[in-house]
mmCIF file of C-alpha atoms and ligand atoms in Angstrom:
data_model
loop_
_atom_site.group_PDB
_atom_site.id
_atom_site.type_symbol
_atom_site.label_atom_id
_atom_site.label_comp_id
_atom_site.label_asym_id
_atom_site.label_seq_id
_atom_site.Cartn_x
_atom_site.Cartn_y
_atom_site.Cartn_z
ATOM 1 C CA UNK A 900 18.864 -27.524 -18.497
ATOM 2 C CA UNK A 901 22.098 -25.285 -17.840
ATOM 3 C CA UNK A 902 23.631 -25.426 -14.884
ATOM 4 C CA UNK A 903 24.848 -22.240 -14.056
ATOM 5 C CA UNK A 904 24.522 -20.240 -10.359
ATOM 6 C CA UNK A 905 21.940 -17.729 -11.902
ATOM 7 C CA UNK A 906 19.815 -20.366 -13.219
ATOM 8 C CA UNK A 907 20.137 -22.584 -10.212
ATOM 9 C CA UNK A 908 19.043 -19.614 -7.989
ATOM 10 C CA UNK A 909 16.382 -18.710 -10.503
ATOM 11 C CA UNK A 910 14.924 -22.435 -10.565
ATOM 12 C CA UNK A 911 14.859 -22.439 -6.669
ATOM 13 C CA UNK A 912 12.856 -19.245 -6.819
ATOM 14 C CA UNK A 913 10.434 -20.654 -9.354
ATOM 15 C CA UNK A 914 10.086 -23.869 -7.176
ATOM 16 C CA UNK A 915 9.328 -21.661 -4.230
ATOM 17 C CA UNK A 916 6.611 -19.648 -6.220
ATOM 18 C CA UNK A 917 5.113 -23.272 -7.497
ATOM 19 C CA UNK A 918 4.743 -24.394 -3.988
ATOM 20 C CA UNK A 919 3.168 -21.245 -2.937
ATOM 21 C CA UNK A 920 0.728 -21.726 -5.478
ATOM 22 C CA UNK A 921 1.951 -18.300 -6.643
ATOM 23 C CA UNK A 922 3.713 -19.522 -9.848
ATOM 24 C CA UNK A 923 2.153 -17.575 -12.670
ATOM 25 C CA UNK A 924 1.455 -19.046 -16.410
ATOM 26 C CA UNK A 925 0.097 -17.511 -19.383
ATOM 27 C CA UNK A 926 -2.575 -19.080 -21.466
ATOM 28 C CA UNK A 927 -2.215 -19.266 -24.995
ATOM 29 C CA UNK A 928 -5.666 -18.141 -26.454
ATOM 30 C CA UNK A 929 -7.265 -18.059 -30.145
ATOM 31 C CA UNK A 930 -10.129 -15.206 -29.887
ATOM 32 C CA UNK A 931 -12.997 -16.506 -31.082
ATOM 33 C CA UNK A 932 -15.130 -13.001 -31.140
ATOM 34 C CA UNK A 933 -17.081 -11.789 -28.445
ATOM 35 C CA UNK A 934 -16.528 -12.954 -25.131
ATOM 36 C CA UNK A 935 -15.326 -16.773 -26.787
ATOM 37 C CA UNK A 936 -12.037 -17.733 -26.713
ATOM 38 C CA UNK A 937 -10.594 -21.212 -27.601
ATOM 39 C CA UNK A 938 -7.556 -22.702 -25.553
ATOM 40 C CA UNK A 939 -6.072 -26.073 -26.201
ATOM 41 C CA UNK A 940 -8.977 -26.600 -28.796
ATOM 42 C CA UNK A 941 -11.736 -25.921 -26.422
ATOM 43 C CA UNK A 942 -14.366 -23.327 -26.492
ATOM 44 C CA UNK A 943 -14.479 -21.012 -23.338
ATOM 45 C CA UNK A 944 -16.572 -18.048 -22.045
ATOM 46 C CA UNK A 945 -14.137 -15.421 -21.270
ATOM 47 C CA UNK A 946 -15.279 -13.800 -17.749
ATOM 48 C CA UNK A 947 -11.899 -11.829 -17.139
ATOM 49 C CA UNK A 948 -11.274 -9.365 -19.743
ATOM 50 C CA UNK A 949 -11.533 -5.450 -19.891
ATOM 51 C CA UNK A 950 -13.308 -5.424 -22.928
ATOM 52 C CA UNK A 951 -16.432 -3.761 -20.753
ATOM 53 C CA UNK A 952 -18.396 -2.588 -23.725
ATOM 54 C CA UNK A 953 -17.463 -5.636 -26.007
ATOM 55 C CA UNK A 954 -15.764 -3.512 -28.598
ATOM 56 C CA UNK A 955 -12.805 -5.059 -29.333
ATOM 57 C CA UNK A 956 -14.235 -6.629 -32.670
ATOM 58 C CA UNK A 957 -16.704 -3.944 -33.286
ATOM 59 C CA UNK A 958 -17.146 -3.867 -37.052
ATOM 60 C CA UNK A 959 -16.953 0.152 -37.390
ATOM 61 C CA UNK A 960 -13.895 0.248 -35.132
ATOM 62 C CA UNK A 961 -12.102 -2.771 -37.290
ATOM 63 C CA UNK A 962 -12.575 -1.151 -40.720
ATOM 64 C CA UNK A 963 -11.437 2.270 -39.502
ATOM 65 C CA UNK A 964 -8.235 0.570 -38.407
ATOM 66 C CA UNK A 965 -7.707 -1.343 -41.510
ATOM 67 C CA UNK A 966 -7.847 1.606 -43.716
ATOM 68 C CA UNK A 967 -5.487 3.668 -41.393
ATOM 69 C CA UNK A 968 -2.959 1.007 -41.862
ATOM 70 C CA UNK A 969 -3.190 1.630 -45.902
ATOM 71 C CA UNK A 970 -2.932 5.338 -44.984
ATOM 72 C CA UNK A 971 -0.451 5.908 -42.402
ATOM 73 C CA UNK A 972 1.449 2.476 -42.274
ATOM 74 C CA UNK A 973 1.980 -0.226 -39.393
ATOM 75 C CA UNK A 974 4.122 1.770 -37.390
ATOM 76 C CA UNK A 975 4.985 5.320 -36.369
ATOM 77 C CA UNK A 976 8.509 5.136 -37.201
ATOM 78 C CA UNK A 977 9.988 7.683 -34.576
ATOM 79 C CA UNK A 978 9.144 9.182 -31.087
ATOM 80 C CA UNK A 979 6.502 11.802 -30.637
ATOM 81 C CA UNK A 980 8.947 14.423 -30.637
ATOM 82 C CA UNK A 981 11.026 13.486 -33.720
ATOM 83 C CA UNK A 982 8.461 12.619 -36.588
ATOM 84 C CA UNK A 983 6.162 10.171 -34.741
ATOM 85 C CA UNK A 984 3.686 12.476 -34.164
ATOM 86 C CA UNK A 985 0.819 12.297 -37.187
ATOM 87 C CA UNK A 986 -2.468 14.111 -37.907
ATOM 88 C CA UNK A 987 -4.093 10.953 -36.499
ATOM 89 C CA UNK A 988 -2.559 11.569 -33.137
ATOM 90 C CA UNK A 989 -3.574 15.314 -32.936
ATOM 91 C CA UNK A 990 -7.315 14.541 -34.134
ATOM 92 C CA UNK A 991 -7.838 11.694 -31.437
ATOM 93 C CA UNK A 992 -6.110 14.351 -28.842
ATOM 94 C CA UNK A 993 -8.700 16.593 -29.728
ATOM 95 C CA UNK A 994 -11.478 14.585 -29.459
ATOM 96 C CA UNK A 995 -10.531 12.827 -26.173
ATOM 97 C CA UNK A 996 -10.007 16.439 -24.587
ATOM 98 C CA UNK A 997 -13.702 17.124 -25.946
ATOM 99 C CA UNK A 998 -15.058 14.091 -24.487
ATOM 100 C CA UNK A 999 -13.769 14.573 -20.898
ATOM 101 C CA UNK A 1000 -13.860 18.197 -20.918
ATOM 102 C CA UNK A 1001 -10.349 19.103 -20.616
ATOM 103 C CA UNK A 1002 -8.220 21.811 -22.433
ATOM 104 C CA UNK A 1003 -5.972 19.363 -23.819
ATOM 105 C CA UNK A 1004 -4.662 15.567 -24.121
ATOM 106 C CA UNK A 1005 -1.547 13.982 -24.508
ATOM 107 C CA UNK A 1006 -1.811 10.380 -26.173
ATOM 108 C CA UNK A 1007 0.576 7.923 -24.604
ATOM 109 C CA UNK A 1008 1.296 4.295 -25.629
ATOM 110 C CA UNK A 1009 -0.089 2.654 -22.441
ATOM 111 C CA UNK A 1010 -1.764 3.579 -19.142
ATOM 112 C CA UNK A 1011 1.405 2.470 -17.505
ATOM 113 C CA UNK A 1012 3.577 4.861 -19.203
ATOM 114 C CA UNK A 1013 0.996 7.597 -18.660
ATOM 115 C CA UNK A 1014 1.140 7.097 -15.075
ATOM 116 C CA UNK A 1015 4.770 6.982 -14.886
ATOM 117 C CA UNK A 1016 5.144 10.382 -16.948
ATOM 118 C CA UNK A 1017 2.595 12.187 -14.554
ATOM 119 C CA UNK A 1018 4.699 11.115 -11.438
ATOM 120 C CA UNK A 1019 7.904 11.978 -12.750
ATOM 121 C CA UNK A 1020 7.028 14.969 -14.329
ATOM 122 C CA UNK A 1021 5.171 16.357 -11.171
ATOM 123 C CA UNK A 1022 6.975 15.206 -8.301
ATOM 124 C CA UNK A 1023 10.730 14.957 -7.499
ATOM 125 C CA UNK A 1024 12.772 14.255 -4.587
ATOM 126 C CA UNK A 1025 11.743 16.806 -2.289
ATOM 127 C CA UNK A 1026 8.042 16.494 -2.791
ATOM 128 C CA UNK A 1027 5.616 13.792 -1.358
ATOM 129 C CA UNK A 1028 3.420 11.661 -3.257
ATOM 130 C CA UNK A 1029 0.371 10.283 -1.356
ATOM 131 C CA UNK A 1030 -1.439 7.091 -2.467
ATOM 132 C CA UNK A 1031 -4.081 4.694 -1.979
ATOM 133 C CA UNK A 1032 -2.821 1.140 -0.462
ATOM 134 C CA UNK A 1033 -4.783 -0.682 -3.629
ATOM 135 C CA UNK A 1034 -3.811 1.921 -6.356
ATOM 136 C CA UNK A 1035 -2.923 0.316 -9.667
ATOM 137 C CA UNK A 1036 0.957 -0.951 -9.824
ATOM 138 C CA UNK A 1037 1.789 1.653 -12.321
ATOM 139 C CA UNK A 1038 0.908 4.711 -9.931
ATOM 140 C CA UNK A 1039 3.219 2.831 -7.193
ATOM 141 C CA UNK A 1040 5.698 2.266 -9.946
ATOM 142 C CA UNK A 1041 5.364 6.178 -10.997
ATOM 143 C CA UNK A 1042 5.795 7.518 -7.398
ATOM 144 C CA UNK A 1043 9.030 5.555 -6.853
ATOM 145 C CA UNK A 1044 10.583 6.186 -9.920
ATOM 146 C CA UNK A 1045 9.852 10.227 -9.430
ATOM 147 C CA UNK A 1046 12.300 9.786 -6.351
ATOM 148 C CA UNK A 1047 9.323 11.493 -4.359
ATOM 149 C CA UNK A 1048 8.716 10.496 -0.525
ATOM 150 C CA UNK A 1049 5.826 7.878 -1.342
ATOM 151 C CA UNK A 1050 3.036 8.000 1.743
ATOM 152 C CA UNK A 1051 0.358 5.335 1.151
ATOM 153 C CA UNK A 1052 -3.297 5.226 3.165
ATOM 154 C CA UNK A 1053 -5.690 2.803 4.115
ATOM 155 C CA UNK A 1054 -7.583 1.971 1.258
ATOM 156 C CA UNK A 1055 -10.186 4.339 0.573
ATOM 157 C CA UNK A 1056 -9.996 5.540 4.099
ATOM 158 C CA UNK A 1057 -10.212 9.336 4.549
ATOM 159 C CA UNK A 1058 -9.032 9.673 7.969
ATOM 160 C CA UNK A 1059 -5.923 7.693 7.253
ATOM 161 C CA UNK A 1060 -5.303 10.159 3.789
ATOM 162 C CA UNK A 1061 -5.745 13.211 5.800
ATOM 163 C CA UNK A 1062 -3.162 11.957 8.259
ATOM 164 C CA UNK A 1063 -0.595 11.466 5.375
ATOM 165 C CA UNK A 1064 -1.679 14.770 4.083
ATOM 166 C CA UNK A 1065 -0.824 16.607 7.399
ATOM 167 C CA UNK A 1066 2.761 15.111 7.827
ATOM 168 C CA UNK A 1067 3.539 15.568 3.955
ATOM 169 C CA UNK A 1068 6.315 17.643 2.857
ATOM 170 C CA UNK A 1069 7.474 19.770 -0.199
ATOM 171 C CA UNK A 1070 5.140 19.903 -2.976
ATOM 172 C CA UNK A 1071 2.208 17.197 -2.668
ATOM 173 C CA UNK A 1072 0.694 15.103 -5.460
ATOM 174 C CA UNK A 1073 -1.927 12.610 -4.573
ATOM 175 C CA UNK A 1074 -2.901 10.019 -7.000
ATOM 176 C CA UNK A 1075 -5.617 7.478 -6.929
ATOM 177 C CA UNK A 1076 -7.416 4.981 -9.206
ATOM 178 C CA UNK A 1077 -11.171 5.948 -9.665
ATOM 179 C CA UNK A 1078 -12.389 2.167 -9.591
ATOM 180 C CA UNK A 1079 -10.092 -0.198 -8.175
ATOM 181 C CA UNK A 1080 -9.026 -2.813 -10.540
ATOM 182 C CA UNK A 1081 -8.798 -5.640 -8.196
ATOM 183 C CA UNK A 1082 -12.058 -4.817 -6.035
ATOM 184 C CA UNK A 1083 -14.096 -3.122 -8.369
ATOM 185 C CA UNK A 1084 -15.183 -0.613 -5.702
ATOM 186 C CA UNK A 1085 -15.005 3.392 -6.362
ATOM 187 C CA UNK A 1086 -12.668 5.830 -4.497
ATOM 188 C CA UNK A 1087 -13.926 8.433 -1.919
ATOM 189 C CA UNK A 1088 -13.415 10.851 -5.055
ATOM 190 C CA UNK A 1089 -15.518 13.903 -3.674
ATOM 191 C CA UNK A 1090 -13.855 13.726 -0.292
ATOM 192 C CA UNK A 1091 -10.279 13.459 -1.831
ATOM 193 C CA UNK A 1092 -10.705 16.462 -4.031
ATOM 194 C CA UNK A 1093 -12.340 18.738 -1.059
ATOM 195 C CA UNK A 1094 -9.163 17.815 1.190
ATOM 196 C CA UNK A 1095 -6.926 18.696 -1.515
ATOM 197 C CA UNK A 1096 -8.471 21.813 -2.707
ATOM 198 C CA UNK A 1097 -8.356 22.792 1.274
ATOM 199 C CA UNK A 1098 -4.395 22.148 0.853
ATOM 200 C CA UNK A 1099 -3.503 23.573 -2.329
ATOM 201 C CA UNK A 1100 -2.786 19.620 -3.326
ATOM 202 C CA UNK A 1101 -3.157 18.658 -7.000
ATOM 203 C CA UNK A 1102 -5.088 15.527 -7.379
ATOM 204 C CA UNK A 1103 -4.294 12.917 -9.898
ATOM 205 C CA UNK A 1104 -7.114 10.489 -10.957
ATOM 206 C CA UNK A 1105 -6.696 7.398 -13.165
ATOM 207 C CA UNK A 1106 -9.845 6.395 -14.651
ATOM 208 C CA UNK A 1107 -8.891 3.223 -16.485
ATOM 209 C CA UNK A 1108 -11.869 1.233 -15.698
ATOM 210 C CA UNK A 1109 -14.353 4.203 -15.655
ATOM 211 C CA UNK A 1110 -13.672 6.118 -18.920
ATOM 212 C CA UNK A 1111 -16.287 4.529 -21.714
ATOM 213 C CA UNK A 1112 -18.532 2.786 -18.596
ATOM 214 C CA UNK A 1113 -19.537 5.394 -16.187
ATOM 215 C CA UNK A 1114 -20.841 8.769 -17.083
ATOM 216 C CA UNK A 1115 -23.093 10.264 -19.698
ATOM 217 C CA UNK A 1116 -22.124 8.738 -22.810
ATOM 218 C CA UNK A 1117 -19.259 7.014 -21.016
ATOM 219 C CA UNK A 1118 -17.536 10.156 -20.250
ATOM 220 C CA UNK A 1119 -15.879 8.764 -17.165
ATOM 221 C CA UNK A 1120 -16.324 8.900 -13.302
ATOM 222 C CA UNK A 1121 -15.460 12.486 -12.911
ATOM 223 C CA UNK A 1122 -17.798 13.837 -14.859
ATOM 224 C CA UNK A 1123 -20.218 11.083 -13.277
ATOM 225 C CA UNK A 1124 -19.310 12.850 -10.099
ATOM 226 C CA UNK A 1125 -19.707 16.204 -11.062
ATOM 227 C CA UNK A 1126 -15.699 16.578 -10.246
ATOM 228 C CA UNK A 1127 -14.003 19.048 -12.791
ATOM 229 C CA UNK A 1128 -10.561 20.408 -13.678
ATOM 230 C CA UNK A 1129 -10.314 22.482 -10.300
ATOM 231 C CA UNK A 1130 -11.161 19.265 -8.494
ATOM 232 C CA UNK A 1131 -9.119 17.034 -10.476
ATOM 233 C CA UNK A 1132 -6.516 18.842 -12.456
ATOM 234 C CA UNK A 1133 -4.658 15.598 -13.700
ATOM 235 C CA UNK A 1134 -6.760 12.765 -15.393
ATOM 236 C CA UNK A 1135 -5.349 9.618 -16.962
ATOM 237 C CA UNK A 1136 -7.758 7.202 -19.269
ATOM 238 C CA UNK A 1137 -6.661 4.056 -21.086
ATOM 239 C CA UNK A 1138 -8.213 2.923 -24.615
ATOM 240 C CA UNK A 1139 -7.173 -0.897 -23.878
ATOM 241 C CA UNK A 1140 -10.103 -1.436 -21.818
ATOM 242 C CA UNK A 1141 -13.858 -0.281 -22.426
ATOM 243 C CA UNK A 1142 -12.673 1.601 -25.660
ATOM 244 C CA UNK A 1143 -11.547 -1.895 -26.944
ATOM 245 C CA UNK A 1144 -8.079 -0.866 -28.833
ATOM 246 C CA UNK A 1145 -4.977 0.293 -27.435
ATOM 247 C CA UNK A 1146 -3.536 3.559 -26.023
ATOM 248 C CA UNK A 1147 -3.868 5.798 -22.929
ATOM 249 C CA UNK A 1148 -4.152 9.590 -22.464
ATOM 250 C CA UNK A 1149 -3.461 12.166 -19.874
ATOM 251 C CA UNK A 1150 -5.996 15.214 -19.900
ATOM 252 C CA UNK A 1151 -5.753 18.543 -18.197
ATOM 253 C CA UNK A 1152 -4.549 22.320 -18.796
ATOM 254 C CA UNK A 1153 -2.723 23.551 -21.721
ATOM 255 C CA UNK A 1154 -0.096 24.087 -19.204
ATOM 256 C CA UNK A 1155 -0.037 20.513 -17.860
ATOM 257 C CA UNK A 1156 0.274 19.080 -21.481
ATOM 258 C CA UNK A 1157 2.753 21.299 -22.281
ATOM 259 C CA UNK A 1158 4.865 20.396 -19.207
ATOM 260 C CA UNK A 1159 4.556 16.702 -19.903
ATOM 261 C CA UNK A 1160 5.765 17.186 -23.247
ATOM 262 C CA UNK A 1161 8.748 18.532 -21.865
ATOM 263 C CA UNK A 1162 9.022 16.297 -18.759
ATOM 264 C CA UNK A 1163 7.504 12.888 -19.211
ATOM 265 C CA UNK A 1164 10.395 10.645 -20.232
ATOM 266 C CA UNK A 1165 8.124 7.639 -20.576
ATOM 267 C CA UNK A 1166 6.521 9.666 -23.153
ATOM 268 C CA UNK A 1167 9.638 11.521 -24.919
ATOM 269 C CA UNK A 1168 11.920 8.426 -25.264
ATOM 270 C CA UNK A 1169 9.850 5.717 -26.846
ATOM 271 C CA UNK A 1170 8.296 5.196 -30.233
ATOM 272 C CA UNK A 1171 4.942 6.873 -30.848
ATOM 273 C CA UNK A 1172 1.540 4.741 -30.706
ATOM 274 C CA UNK A 1173 1.030 3.671 -34.333
ATOM 275 C CA UNK A 1174 -0.824 6.181 -36.132
ATOM 276 C CA UNK A 1175 -3.486 3.689 -37.067
ATOM 277 C CA UNK A 1176 -4.138 3.004 -33.502
ATOM 278 C CA UNK A 1177 -4.998 6.697 -33.290
ATOM 279 C CA UNK A 1178 -7.639 6.175 -36.080
ATOM 280 C CA UNK A 1179 -9.069 3.111 -34.453
ATOM 281 C CA UNK A 1180 -9.191 4.885 -31.169
ATOM 282 C CA UNK A 1181 -11.176 7.958 -32.749
ATOM 283 C CA UNK A 1182 -13.536 5.094 -34.487
ATOM 284 C CA UNK A 1183 -13.802 3.652 -30.675
ATOM 285 C CA UNK A 1184 -14.733 6.906 -29.053
ATOM 286 C CA UNK A 1185 -17.997 7.454 -31.660
ATOM 287 C CA UNK A 1186 -18.836 4.338 -31.077
ATOM 288 C CA UNK A 1187 -18.264 4.714 -27.250
ATOM 289 C CA UNK A 1188 -20.423 8.078 -27.422
ATOM 290 C CA UNK A 1189 -23.378 6.074 -28.746
ATOM 291 C CA UNK A 1190 -23.118 3.253 -26.636
ATOM 292 C CA UNK A 1191 -25.561 3.612 -24.188
ATOM 293 C CA UNK A 1192 -27.379 0.250 -24.934
ATOM 294 C CA UNK A 1193 -24.189 -1.707 -24.184
ATOM 295 C CA UNK A 1194 -23.707 0.324 -20.829
ATOM 296 C CA UNK A 1195 -27.200 -0.620 -19.864
ATOM 297 C CA UNK A 1196 -26.588 -4.112 -20.802
ATOM 298 C CA UNK A 1197 -23.354 -3.866 -18.485
ATOM 299 C CA UNK A 1198 -25.608 -2.621 -15.857
ATOM 300 C CA UNK A 1199 -28.190 -5.293 -15.886
ATOM 301 C CA UNK A 1200 -25.715 -8.006 -16.384
ATOM 302 C CA UNK A 1201 -24.205 -6.516 -12.920
ATOM 303 C CA UNK A 1202 -27.296 -6.560 -11.381
ATOM 304 C CA UNK A 1203 -27.810 -10.248 -12.289
ATOM 305 C CA UNK A 1204 -24.339 -11.606 -11.307
ATOM 306 C CA UNK A 1205 -24.709 -9.705 -7.850
ATOM 307 C CA UNK A 1206 -28.458 -10.630 -7.464
ATOM 308 C CA UNK A 1207 -27.947 -14.644 -8.553
ATOM 309 C CA UNK A 1208 -24.795 -14.590 -6.400
ATOM 310 C CA UNK A 1209 -26.706 -13.117 -3.266
ATOM 311 C CA UNK A 1210 -29.183 -15.642 -3.638
ATOM 312 C CA UNK A 1211 -26.701 -18.318 -3.492
ATOM 313 C CA UNK A 1212 -24.907 -16.896 -0.826
ATOM 314 C CA UNK A 1213 -21.755 -16.397 -2.602
ATOM 315 C CA UNK A 1214 -18.963 -13.801 -1.361
ATOM 316 C CA UNK A 1215 -18.848 -11.049 -3.758
ATOM 317 C CA UNK A 1216 -16.959 -7.932 -2.861
ATOM 318 C CA UNK A 1217 -19.078 -4.918 -2.573
ATOM 319 C CA UNK A 1218 -18.752 -3.343 -6.227
ATOM 320 C CA UNK A 1219 -21.152 -1.794 -8.529
ATOM 321 C CA UNK A 1220 -18.655 -2.159 -11.372
ATOM 322 C CA UNK A 1221 -18.159 -4.679 -14.272
ATOM 323 C CA UNK A 1222 -15.313 -5.975 -11.820
ATOM 324 C CA UNK A 1223 -16.918 -8.365 -9.643
ATOM 325 C CA UNK A 1224 -14.346 -10.115 -7.358
ATOM 326 C CA UNK A 1225 -15.446 -13.031 -5.772
ATOM 327 C CA UNK A 1226 -13.181 -13.507 -2.465
ATOM 328 C CA UNK A 1227 -11.936 -16.997 -1.952
ATOM 329 C CA UNK A 1228 -8.825 -16.346 0.858
ATOM 330 C CA UNK A 1229 -5.981 -18.644 0.052
ATOM 331 C CA UNK A 1230 -3.931 -18.512 -3.051
ATOM 332 C CA UNK A 1231 -4.763 -22.789 -3.595
ATOM 333 C CA UNK A 1232 -8.475 -22.295 -3.315
ATOM 334 C CA UNK A 1233 -8.470 -19.425 -5.700
ATOM 335 C CA UNK A 1234 -6.248 -21.609 -8.344
ATOM 336 C CA UNK A 1235 -8.691 -24.777 -7.682
ATOM 337 C CA UNK A 1236 -11.906 -22.795 -8.225
ATOM 338 C CA UNK A 1237 -10.418 -21.243 -11.386
ATOM 339 C CA UNK A 1238 -9.514 -24.519 -12.819
ATOM 340 C CA UNK A 1239 -13.093 -26.110 -11.897
ATOM 341 C CA UNK A 1240 -14.932 -23.071 -13.867
ATOM 342 C CA UNK A 1241 -12.412 -24.080 -16.881
ATOM 343 C CA UNK A 1242 -13.524 -27.302 -16.932
ATOM 344 C CA UNK A 1243 -17.067 -26.557 -16.879
ATOM 345 C CA UNK A 1244 -16.287 -24.040 -19.936
ATOM 346 C CA UNK A 1245 -15.648 -20.552 -18.141
ATOM 347 C CA UNK A 1246 -12.306 -18.447 -18.187
ATOM 348 C CA UNK A 1247 -11.799 -16.504 -15.060
ATOM 349 C CA UNK A 1248 -8.605 -15.990 -13.601
ATOM 350 C CA UNK A 1249 -7.201 -16.134 -10.079
ATOM 351 C CA UNK A 1250 -5.556 -13.103 -8.706
ATOM 352 C CA UNK A 1251 -2.988 -13.643 -5.674
ATOM 353 C CA UNK A 1252 -0.417 -12.281 -4.027
ATOM 354 C CA UNK A 1253 1.313 -9.952 -4.791
ATOM 355 C CA UNK A 1254 -1.146 -8.325 -6.782
ATOM 356 C CA UNK A 1255 -3.588 -8.563 -3.984
ATOM 357 C CA UNK A 1256 -2.658 -8.823 -0.198
ATOM 358 C CA UNK A 1257 -1.904 -12.163 1.295
ATOM 359 C CA UNK A 1258 -5.133 -14.032 2.220
ATOM 360 C CA UNK A 1259 -7.312 -12.187 -0.184
ATOM 361 C CA UNK A 1260 -7.033 -14.346 -3.131
ATOM 362 C CA UNK A 1261 -9.692 -13.990 -5.571
ATOM 363 C CA UNK A 1262 -11.848 -14.884 -8.612
ATOM 364 C CA UNK A 1263 -11.439 -11.719 -10.686
ATOM 365 C CA UNK A 1264 -15.208 -11.842 -12.758
ATOM 366 C CA UNK A 1265 -15.571 -9.146 -14.903
ATOM 367 C CA UNK A 1266 -18.528 -8.591 -17.164
ATOM 368 C CA UNK A 1267 -18.861 -7.210 -20.564
ATOM 369 C CA UNK A 1268 -21.586 -6.018 -22.674
ATOM 370 C CA UNK A 1269 -20.749 -8.818 -25.232
ATOM 371 C CA UNK A 1270 -22.091 -11.296 -22.718
ATOM 372 C CA UNK A 1271 -25.666 -12.406 -22.565
ATOM 373 C CA UNK A 1272 -27.857 -12.925 -19.737
ATOM 374 C CA UNK A 1273 -27.834 -16.433 -20.373
ATOM 375 C CA UNK A 1274 -24.020 -16.378 -20.293
ATOM 376 C CA UNK A 1275 -24.272 -14.891 -16.449
ATOM 377 C CA UNK A 1276 -27.105 -17.460 -15.615
ATOM 378 C CA UNK A 1277 -24.644 -20.491 -16.652
ATOM 379 C CA UNK A 1278 -21.796 -19.043 -15.019
ATOM 380 C CA UNK A 1279 -23.683 -18.651 -11.721
ATOM 381 C CA UNK A 1280 -24.963 -22.342 -12.036
ATOM 382 C CA UNK A 1281 -21.434 -22.934 -12.479
ATOM 383 C CA UNK A 1282 -19.939 -21.210 -9.422
ATOM 384 C CA UNK A 1283 -22.889 -22.961 -7.090
ATOM 385 C CA UNK A 1284 -21.808 -26.355 -8.871
ATOM 386 C CA UNK A 1285 -17.943 -26.048 -8.036
ATOM 387 C CA UNK A 1286 -18.834 -24.852 -4.256
ATOM 388 C CA UNK A 1287 -20.462 -28.454 -3.823
ATOM 389 C CA UNK A 1288 -17.237 -30.247 -4.739
HETATM 390 C C1 PLP B 2302 -4.896 -1.416 -16.967
HETATM 391 C C2 PLP B 2302 -4.698 -0.129 -15.989
HETATM 392 C C3 PLP B 2302 -3.594 0.573 -16.483
HETATM 393 C C4 PLP B 2302 -2.702 0.501 -17.490
HETATM 394 O O1 PLP B 2302 -3.170 0.569 -18.635
HETATM 395 P P1 PLP B 2302 -2.310 -0.165 -19.643
HETATM 396 O O2 PLP B 2302 -2.940 0.704 -21.087
HETATM 397 O O3 PLP B 2302 -2.908 -1.435 -20.119
HETATM 398 O O4 PLP B 2302 -1.153 0.202 -19.688
HETATM 399 C C5 PLP B 2302 -3.198 1.845 -15.338
HETATM 400 N N1 PLP B 2302 -3.959 2.150 -14.311
HETATM 401 C C6 PLP B 2302 -5.300 1.128 -14.151
HETATM 402 C C7 PLP B 2302 -5.849 1.280 -12.851
HETATM 403 C C8 PLP B 2302 -5.633 -0.214 -14.661
HETATM 404 O O5 PLP B 2302 -6.369 -0.678 -14.385
#
């Protein structure tokens, strides 16, 4: 080990994180198809991916991806405003716009960058961005990067939101997850939209976990709740979750997308998404639209897990989505439970601070249409068994 002062400082911090059960490690996995993964030579059922519809190894998407590599090459070769923007990107943008019922779409490399791009393009130093306390980190980081005054309200609490709205100065941008990634619950979208309309304030919604899963043909949480462009002028969706591929998009009016092309630095100053991924995204969109059976299977599994959990007296968070967190409390307990489940053949990562507030560490169980009901049954048995230890 080296012995300079930076490393000594870093090592002390790492040791402290370990002591606090907050030390993070990556698991090195070998995917084995469907929900199965191999880790250290053992096969485990993955209950913590965001592949909600089980599309990441769908044959139609894979074959579109493979032939697109032959046609377009492996990379995009430049940023979108130079020469990285291809017919594949344009075609996917057009189809996604139609899918979510918006004038236009801007295809971004990741949801993280899409959210940074929205916040920094629509708000600046004299403005205010208002956010739910439990919003995804990318929404928080976007607000910070924009230099706007960031105000946060109590989770899903309209009273607390109205208070922040009343005190806000400058142009106001409200940003919210639709479905919260660590709790799986839904934002009070209709009420947020109503308050924003009354105040001529822009509402932006990040539907990373809803697109593909919620609404008719998977068109998302906004469509499911009857909210349109006037209610929510800015919509972000991602392709790395239910779509089983990679990438993200911002949807809205012609003027919005045009503005982002001029201003969004996380779009302008980065290599464009590889075109083959755009083709894979298009194939995924086709599969998503036709995936009613997978969405139904997912709903059945959600019901099965919650009902089984209720019978066992397990402390599931109130969520109707594929994200089904089990509240545990302290970080060490979450870690222990995760390790016990792993020994029984299940991969469920513990979620600890700072991702979630202290004292609310949890197992974030996520369901996928690639799970069978027997997988959920065995997971419930395992949870019951771990509790007795
Ligand atoms: C996953 C996620 C993102 C980030 O999307 P990536 O494409 O993975 O960068 C953004 N917002 C929310 C709510 C998410 O869950």
